[in-house]
Amino acid sequence: MQFSVYLFDFDGTLCDTRVSLIPVFRAGFAAAGREVTEEECERWMHLNLYQSLVDSGIPEEDYQKVVDAIIASLDMPESIALIQPYREMVGVLTKLHHSGKRLGIVSNNTSTHIRLVLDTLDIHIPFDCIVGSDMFTHGKPSAEPIETALEILGEQKGEHVVYVGDSLQDPECGHNAGIAGILVDREGKEKDYVGAKIASLDELL
């Protein structure tokens, strides 16, 4: 699988953020008086924030207070300290960069949070774009996040561009935007998925 532009999801794809996101979701929904389970948090990690709010069943008038609490909790040092890059991430992306590929991040997380995490982890991969939820209106699986990245990069949609992510909505987002999509299924949970699938970023090389 060879492409000239590689766009990556962030949470669960480049960095293992599962442990860090559970207390973030709990703090966010606590602002609306809602206790949440670990299972709910893990489900919401694979949805955009609006979908998570709808799924939670909290009143719409409480949405903003939950969003504000989640964003504040995301950037707390104790949350970021729980985030770890996947073992192969830096090596794979460095090799792709050195081979002339363009690299980007497209996430339902915020671009400022992603940059903060990369700086804190001392990861200095030269990404050509970092696109977060603060830069588009409709989250994944809408095509808008990918379209935003393509506009920044000055790239046209096509099979030379791929979006790599750990949720089923990630390849769906890529396909909706007219590019290729690859699912990262590290634990082999998506046995019925018939599209392009890898168990590790190493398989991109």
PDB file of C-alpha atoms in Angstrom:
ATOM      1  CA  MET A   1       0.000   0.000   0.000  1.00  0.00           C
ATOM      2  CA  GLN A   2       1.771   3.124  -1.223  1.00  0.00           C
ATOM      3  CA  PHE A   3       0.349   6.637  -1.127  1.00  0.00           C
ATOM      4  CA  SER A   4       1.859  10.089  -1.450  1.00  0.00           C
ATOM      5  CA  VAL A   5      -0.229  11.672   1.331  1.00  0.00           C
ATOM      6  CA  TYR A   6      -0.885   9.952   4.662  1.00  0.00           C
ATOM      7  CA  LEU A   7      -3.486  11.452   7.003  1.00  0.00           C
ATOM      8  CA  PHE A   8      -3.839   9.951  10.464  1.00  0.00           C
ATOM      9  CA  ASP A   9      -6.401   9.972  13.218  1.00  0.00           C
ATOM     10  CA  PHE A  10      -4.775  10.827  16.555  1.00  0.00           C
ATOM     11  CA  ASP A  11      -6.467   9.143  19.527  1.00  0.00           C
ATOM     12  CA  GLY A  12      -6.073   5.372  19.366  1.00  0.00           C
ATOM     13  CA  THR A  13      -4.116   5.565  16.116  1.00  0.00           C
ATOM     14  CA  LEU A  14      -0.913   7.506  16.769  1.00  0.00           C
ATOM     15  CA  CYS A  15      -1.185   7.713  20.546  1.00  0.00           C
ATOM     16  CA  ASP A  16      -2.790   5.447  23.115  1.00  0.00           C
ATOM     17  CA  THR A  17      -5.162   7.834  24.862  1.00  0.00           C
ATOM     18  CA  ARG A  18      -7.682   5.328  26.233  1.00  0.00           C
ATOM     19  CA  VAL A  19      -6.564   5.608  29.873  1.00  0.00           C
ATOM     20  CA  SER A  20      -6.423   9.396  29.694  1.00  0.00           C
ATOM     21  CA  LEU A  21      -9.837   9.849  28.068  1.00  0.00           C
ATOM     22  CA  ILE A  22     -11.870   7.941  30.642  1.00  0.00           C
ATOM     23  CA  PRO A  23     -11.341  10.546  33.428  1.00  0.00           C
ATOM     24  CA  VAL A  24     -11.769  13.309  30.831  1.00  0.00           C
ATOM     25  CA  PHE A  25     -15.222  12.037  29.841  1.00  0.00           C
ATOM     26  CA  ARG A  26     -16.150  11.512  33.469  1.00  0.00           C
ATOM     27  CA  ALA A  27     -15.150  15.063  34.368  1.00  0.00           C
ATOM     28  CA  GLY A  28     -17.017  16.429  31.381  1.00  0.00           C
ATOM     29  CA  PHE A  29     -20.306  14.684  32.043  1.00  0.00           C
ATOM     30  CA  ALA A  30     -20.043  15.311  35.769  1.00  0.00           C
ATOM     31  CA  ALA A  31     -20.437  19.004  34.894  1.00  0.00           C
ATOM     32  CA  ALA A  32     -23.982  18.100  33.818  1.00  0.00           C
ATOM     33  CA  GLY A  33     -24.577  15.858  36.830  1.00  0.00           C
ATOM     34  CA  ARG A  34     -24.178  12.659  34.819  1.00  0.00           C
ATOM     35  CA  GLU A  35     -22.105   9.715  36.052  1.00  0.00           C
ATOM     36  CA  VAL A  36     -20.705   7.612  33.210  1.00  0.00           C
ATOM     37  CA  THR A  37     -19.342   4.093  33.032  1.00  0.00           C
ATOM     38  CA  GLU A  38     -16.008   2.987  31.620  1.00  0.00           C
ATOM     39  CA  GLU A  39     -17.897   1.162  28.857  1.00  0.00           C
ATOM     40  CA  GLU A  40     -19.668   4.383  27.844  1.00  0.00           C
ATOM     41  CA  CYS A  41     -16.357   6.258  27.783  1.00  0.00           C
ATOM     42  CA  GLU A  42     -14.782   3.630  25.543  1.00  0.00           C
ATOM     43  CA  ARG A  43     -17.732   3.806  23.138  1.00  0.00           C
ATOM     44  CA  TRP A  44     -17.580   7.600  22.980  1.00  0.00           C
ATOM     45  CA  MET A  45     -13.876   7.523  22.142  1.00  0.00           C
ATOM     46  CA  HIS A  46     -14.916   6.265  18.712  1.00  0.00           C
ATOM     47  CA  LEU A  47     -17.575   8.930  18.120  1.00  0.00           C
ATOM     48  CA  ASN A  48     -17.358  12.636  17.521  1.00  0.00           C
ATOM     49  CA  LEU A  49     -18.244  14.713  20.563  1.00  0.00           C
ATOM     50  CA  TYR A  50     -21.708  15.661  19.327  1.00  0.00           C
ATOM     51  CA  GLN A  51     -22.556  11.993  18.759  1.00  0.00           C
ATOM     52  CA  SER A  52     -21.343  11.245  22.287  1.00  0.00           C
ATOM     53  CA  LEU A  53     -23.578  13.952  23.729  1.00  0.00           C
ATOM     54  CA  VAL A  54     -26.592  12.595  21.861  1.00  0.00           C
ATOM     55  CA  ASP A  55     -25.739   9.026  22.860  1.00  0.00           C
ATOM     56  CA  SER A  56     -25.493  10.032  26.530  1.00  0.00           C
ATOM     57  CA  GLY A  57     -29.073  11.249  26.605  1.00  0.00           C
ATOM     58  CA  ILE A  58     -28.305  14.417  28.553  1.00  0.00           C
ATOM     59  CA  PRO A  59     -30.479  17.474  27.816  1.00  0.00           C
ATOM     60  CA  GLU A  60     -29.316  19.614  24.912  1.00  0.00           C
ATOM     61  CA  GLU A  61     -29.108  22.673  27.157  1.00  0.00           C
ATOM     62  CA  ASP A  62     -26.293  20.921  29.067  1.00  0.00           C
ATOM     63  CA  TYR A  63     -24.166  20.220  25.980  1.00  0.00           C
ATOM     64  CA  GLN A  64     -21.979  23.320  26.244  1.00  0.00           C
ATOM     65  CA  LYS A  65     -21.069  22.832  29.897  1.00  0.00           C
ATOM     66  CA  VAL A  66     -20.000  19.259  29.119  1.00  0.00           C
ATOM     67  CA  VAL A  67     -17.928  20.391  26.126  1.00  0.00           C
ATOM     68  CA  ASP A  68     -16.239  23.120  28.167  1.00  0.00           C
ATOM     69  CA  ALA A  69     -15.395  20.710  30.997  1.00  0.00           C
ATOM     70  CA  ILE A  70     -14.023  18.099  28.571  1.00  0.00           C
ATOM     71  CA  ILE A  71     -11.800  20.627  26.800  1.00  0.00           C
ATOM     72  CA  ALA A  72     -10.472  21.938  30.126  1.00  0.00           C
ATOM     73  CA  SER A  73      -9.792  18.423  31.409  1.00  0.00           C
ATOM     74  CA  LEU A  74      -8.069  17.322  28.190  1.00  0.00           C
ATOM     75  CA  ASP A  75      -5.218  19.782  28.612  1.00  0.00           C
ATOM     76  CA  MET A  76      -4.566  19.192  32.306  1.00  0.00           C
ATOM     77  CA  PRO A  77      -1.015  17.914  32.925  1.00  0.00           C
ATOM     78  CA  GLU A  78      -2.316  14.842  34.785  1.00  0.00           C
ATOM     79  CA  SER A  79      -4.387  13.871  31.732  1.00  0.00           C
ATOM     80  CA  ILE A  80      -1.569  14.368  29.247  1.00  0.00           C
ATOM     81  CA  ALA A  81       0.796  12.376  31.493  1.00  0.00           C
ATOM     82  CA  LEU A  82      -1.348   9.293  30.845  1.00  0.00           C
ATOM     83  CA  ILE A  83      -0.921   9.470  27.042  1.00  0.00           C
ATOM     84  CA  GLN A  84       1.647   7.262  25.329  1.00  0.00           C
ATOM     85  CA  PRO A  85       2.645   7.094  21.647  1.00  0.00           C
ATOM     86  CA  TYR A  86       2.275   3.667  20.119  1.00  0.00           C
ATOM     87  CA  ARG A  87       5.551   1.770  19.965  1.00  0.00           C
ATOM     88  CA  GLU A  88       5.954   1.996  16.191  1.00  0.00           C
ATOM     89  CA  MET A  89       4.504   5.454  15.603  1.00  0.00           C
ATOM     90  CA  VAL A  90       7.591   7.649  15.524  1.00  0.00           C
ATOM     91  CA  GLY A  91       9.666   5.184  13.501  1.00  0.00           C
ATOM     92  CA  VAL A  92       6.992   4.575  10.863  1.00  0.00           C
ATOM     93  CA  LEU A  93       6.106   8.236  10.375  1.00  0.00           C
ATOM     94  CA  THR A  94       9.765   9.243  10.270  1.00  0.00           C
ATOM     95  CA  LYS A  95      10.410   6.683   7.512  1.00  0.00           C
ATOM     96  CA  LEU A  96       7.373   7.874   5.561  1.00  0.00           C
ATOM     97  CA  HIS A  97       8.587  11.480   5.826  1.00  0.00           C
ATOM     98  CA  HIS A  98      12.111  10.572   4.718  1.00  0.00           C
ATOM     99  CA  SER A  99      10.668   8.742   1.708  1.00  0.00           C
ATOM    100  CA  GLY A 100       8.979  11.964   0.580  1.00  0.00           C
ATOM    101  CA  LYS A 101       5.445  11.340   1.807  1.00  0.00           C
ATOM    102  CA  ARG A 102       3.292  14.186   3.110  1.00  0.00           C
ATOM    103  CA  LEU A 103       1.911  13.639   6.605  1.00  0.00           C
ATOM    104  CA  GLY A 104      -1.076  15.067   8.428  1.00  0.00           C
ATOM    105  CA  ILE A 105      -3.289  14.537  11.449  1.00  0.00           C
ATOM    106  CA  VAL A 106      -7.078  14.791  11.188  1.00  0.00           C
ATOM    107  CA  SER A 107      -8.901  14.344  14.476  1.00  0.00           C
ATOM    108  CA  ASN A 108     -12.149  15.026  16.285  1.00  0.00           C
ATOM    109  CA  ASN A 109      -9.900  16.246  19.096  1.00  0.00           C
ATOM    110  CA  THR A 110      -8.726  19.872  19.029  1.00  0.00           C
ATOM    111  CA  SER A 111      -5.626  20.907  17.110  1.00  0.00           C
ATOM    112  CA  THR A 112      -4.302  22.818  20.126  1.00  0.00           C
ATOM    113  CA  HIS A 113      -4.565  19.719  22.325  1.00  0.00           C
ATOM    114  CA  ILE A 114      -2.821  17.546  19.731  1.00  0.00           C
ATOM    115  CA  ARG A 115       0.053  20.030  19.434  1.00  0.00           C
ATOM    116  CA  LEU A 116       0.310  20.221  23.223  1.00  0.00           C
ATOM    117  CA  VAL A 117       0.508  16.436  23.507  1.00  0.00           C
ATOM    118  CA  LEU A 118       3.158  16.165  20.774  1.00  0.00           C
ATOM    119  CA  ASP A 119       5.239  18.893  22.412  1.00  0.00           C
ATOM    120  CA  THR A 120       4.891  17.325  25.857  1.00  0.00           C
ATOM    121  CA  LEU A 121       5.918  13.912  24.524  1.00  0.00           C
ATOM    122  CA  ASP A 122       8.830  15.550  22.680  1.00  0.00           C
ATOM    123  CA  ILE A 123       7.606  14.229  19.321  1.00  0.00           C
ATOM    124  CA  HIS A 124       8.803  16.438  16.484  1.00  0.00           C
ATOM    125  CA  ILE A 125       7.586  14.759  13.313  1.00  0.00           C
ATOM    126  CA  PRO A 126       7.188  17.406  10.565  1.00  0.00           C
ATOM    127  CA  PHE A 127       3.446  17.133   9.953  1.00  0.00           C
ATOM    128  CA  ASP A 128       2.255  19.126   6.950  1.00  0.00           C
ATOM    129  CA  CYS A 129      -1.064  19.816   8.673  1.00  0.00           C
ATOM    130  CA  ILE A 130      -2.793  19.171  11.980  1.00  0.00           C
ATOM    131  CA  VAL A 131      -6.564  19.489  11.697  1.00  0.00           C
ATOM    132  CA  GLY A 132      -8.780  19.340  14.775  1.00  0.00           C
ATOM    133  CA  SER A 133     -12.397  19.906  15.698  1.00  0.00           C
ATOM    134  CA  ASP A 134     -11.719  23.614  16.243  1.00  0.00           C
ATOM    135  CA  MET A 135     -11.186  23.883  12.478  1.00  0.00           C
ATOM    136  CA  PHE A 136     -14.381  22.330  11.086  1.00  0.00           C
ATOM    137  CA  THR A 137     -18.113  22.245  11.833  1.00  0.00           C
ATOM    138  CA  HIS A 138     -19.114  18.640  11.142  1.00  0.00           C
ATOM    139  CA  GLY A 139     -17.000  15.877  12.652  1.00  0.00           C
ATOM    140  CA  LYS A 140     -16.216  12.424  11.353  1.00  0.00           C
ATOM    141  CA  PRO A 141     -17.599  10.504   9.522  1.00  0.00           C
ATOM    142  CA  SER A 142     -18.496  13.680   7.610  1.00  0.00           C
ATOM    143  CA  ALA A 143     -16.092  14.441   4.760  1.00  0.00           C
ATOM    144  CA  GLU A 144     -15.453  17.936   6.152  1.00  0.00           C
ATOM    145  CA  PRO A 145     -12.423  17.112   8.371  1.00  0.00           C
ATOM    146  CA  ILE A 146     -10.585  15.489   5.440  1.00  0.00           C
ATOM    147  CA  GLU A 147     -11.664  18.219   3.040  1.00  0.00           C
ATOM    148  CA  THR A 148     -10.261  20.796   5.465  1.00  0.00           C
ATOM    149  CA  ALA A 149      -6.913  18.996   5.491  1.00  0.00           C
ATOM    150  CA  LEU A 150      -6.815  18.677   1.699  1.00  0.00           C
ATOM    151  CA  GLU A 151      -7.494  22.401   1.351  1.00  0.00           C
ATOM    152  CA  ILE A 152      -4.638  23.250   3.721  1.00  0.00           C
ATOM    153  CA  LEU A 153      -2.315  20.889   1.861  1.00  0.00           C
ATOM    154  CA  GLY A 154      -3.397  22.090  -1.577  1.00  0.00           C
ATOM    155  CA  GLU A 155      -4.142  18.490  -2.516  1.00  0.00           C
ATOM    156  CA  GLN A 156      -6.968  17.095  -4.620  1.00  0.00           C
ATOM    157  CA  LYS A 157      -8.984  14.134  -3.397  1.00  0.00           C
ATOM    158  CA  GLY A 158      -8.010  10.814  -4.938  1.00  0.00           C
ATOM    159  CA  GLU A 159      -6.505   7.410  -4.288  1.00  0.00           C
ATOM    160  CA  HIS A 160      -3.050   8.942  -3.722  1.00  0.00           C
ATOM    161  CA  VAL A 161      -4.321  10.127  -0.323  1.00  0.00           C
ATOM    162  CA  VAL A 162      -5.157   7.766   2.545  1.00  0.00           C
ATOM    163  CA  TYR A 163      -6.753   8.265   5.933  1.00  0.00           C
ATOM    164  CA  VAL A 164      -5.631   5.848   8.658  1.00  0.00           C
ATOM    165  CA  GLY A 165      -7.637   5.445  11.863  1.00  0.00           C
ATOM    166  CA  ASP A 166      -8.693   2.998  14.557  1.00  0.00           C
ATOM    167  CA  SER A 167     -12.464   3.535  14.379  1.00  0.00           C
ATOM    168  CA  LEU A 168     -14.899   2.371  11.699  1.00  0.00           C
ATOM    169  CA  GLN A 169     -15.867   6.003  11.174  1.00  0.00           C
ATOM    170  CA  ASP A 170     -12.295   6.772  10.057  1.00  0.00           C
ATOM    171  CA  PRO A 171     -12.215   4.831   6.759  1.00  0.00           C
ATOM    172  CA  GLU A 172     -15.838   5.909   6.284  1.00  0.00           C
ATOM    173  CA  CYS A 173     -14.725   9.536   6.636  1.00  0.00           C
ATOM    174  CA  GLY A 174     -11.964   8.944   4.096  1.00  0.00           C
ATOM    175  CA  HIS A 175     -14.304   7.327   1.597  1.00  0.00           C
ATOM    176  CA  ASN A 176     -16.861  10.113   2.064  1.00  0.00           C
ATOM    177  CA  ALA A 177     -14.112  12.579   1.139  1.00  0.00           C
ATOM    178  CA  GLY A 178     -13.073  10.614  -1.957  1.00  0.00           C
ATOM    179  CA  ILE A 179      -9.808   9.187  -0.637  1.00  0.00           C
ATOM    180  CA  ALA A 180      -8.620   5.763   0.496  1.00  0.00           C
ATOM    181  CA  GLY A 181      -9.219   4.548   4.045  1.00  0.00           C
ATOM    182  CA  ILE A 182      -7.390   2.060   6.235  1.00  0.00           C
ATOM    183  CA  LEU A 183      -8.632   0.722   9.554  1.00  0.00           C
ATOM    184  CA  VAL A 184      -6.103   0.100  12.344  1.00  0.00           C
ATOM    185  CA  ASP A 185      -7.434  -2.907  14.262  1.00  0.00           C
ATOM    186  CA  ARG A 186      -4.717  -3.655  16.814  1.00  0.00           C
ATOM    187  CA  GLU A 187      -6.803  -6.041  18.894  1.00  0.00           C
ATOM    188  CA  GLY A 188      -8.544  -7.812  16.011  1.00  0.00           C
ATOM    189  CA  LYS A 189     -12.012  -6.747  17.152  1.00  0.00           C
ATOM    190  CA  GLU A 190     -13.365  -5.811  13.698  1.00  0.00           C
ATOM    191  CA  LYS A 191     -13.367  -9.280  12.164  1.00  0.00           C
ATOM    192  CA  ASP A 192     -16.307  -8.490   9.886  1.00  0.00           C
ATOM    193  CA  TYR A 193     -14.719  -5.387   8.358  1.00  0.00           C
ATOM    194  CA  VAL A 194     -14.049  -6.080   4.669  1.00  0.00           C
ATOM    195  CA  GLY A 195     -12.040  -2.958   3.771  1.00  0.00           C
ATOM    196  CA  ALA A 196      -8.288  -2.361   4.001  1.00  0.00           C
ATOM    197  CA  LYS A 197      -7.144  -3.204   7.519  1.00  0.00           C
ATOM    198  CA  ILE A 198      -3.848  -3.352   9.405  1.00  0.00           C
ATOM    199  CA  ALA A 199      -2.900  -4.480  12.903  1.00  0.00           C
ATOM    200  CA  SER A 200      -0.013  -2.052  13.274  1.00  0.00           C
ATOM    201  CA  LEU A 201       1.285   1.103  11.604  1.00  0.00           C
ATOM    202  CA  ASP A 202       4.346  -0.961  10.655  1.00  0.00           C
ATOM    203  CA  GLU A 203       2.246  -2.465   7.869  1.00  0.00           C
ATOM    204  CA  LEU A 204       2.151   0.922   6.099  1.00  0.00           C
ATOM    205  CA  LEU A 205       5.831   0.550   5.152  1.00  0.00           C
TER     206      LEU A 205
END
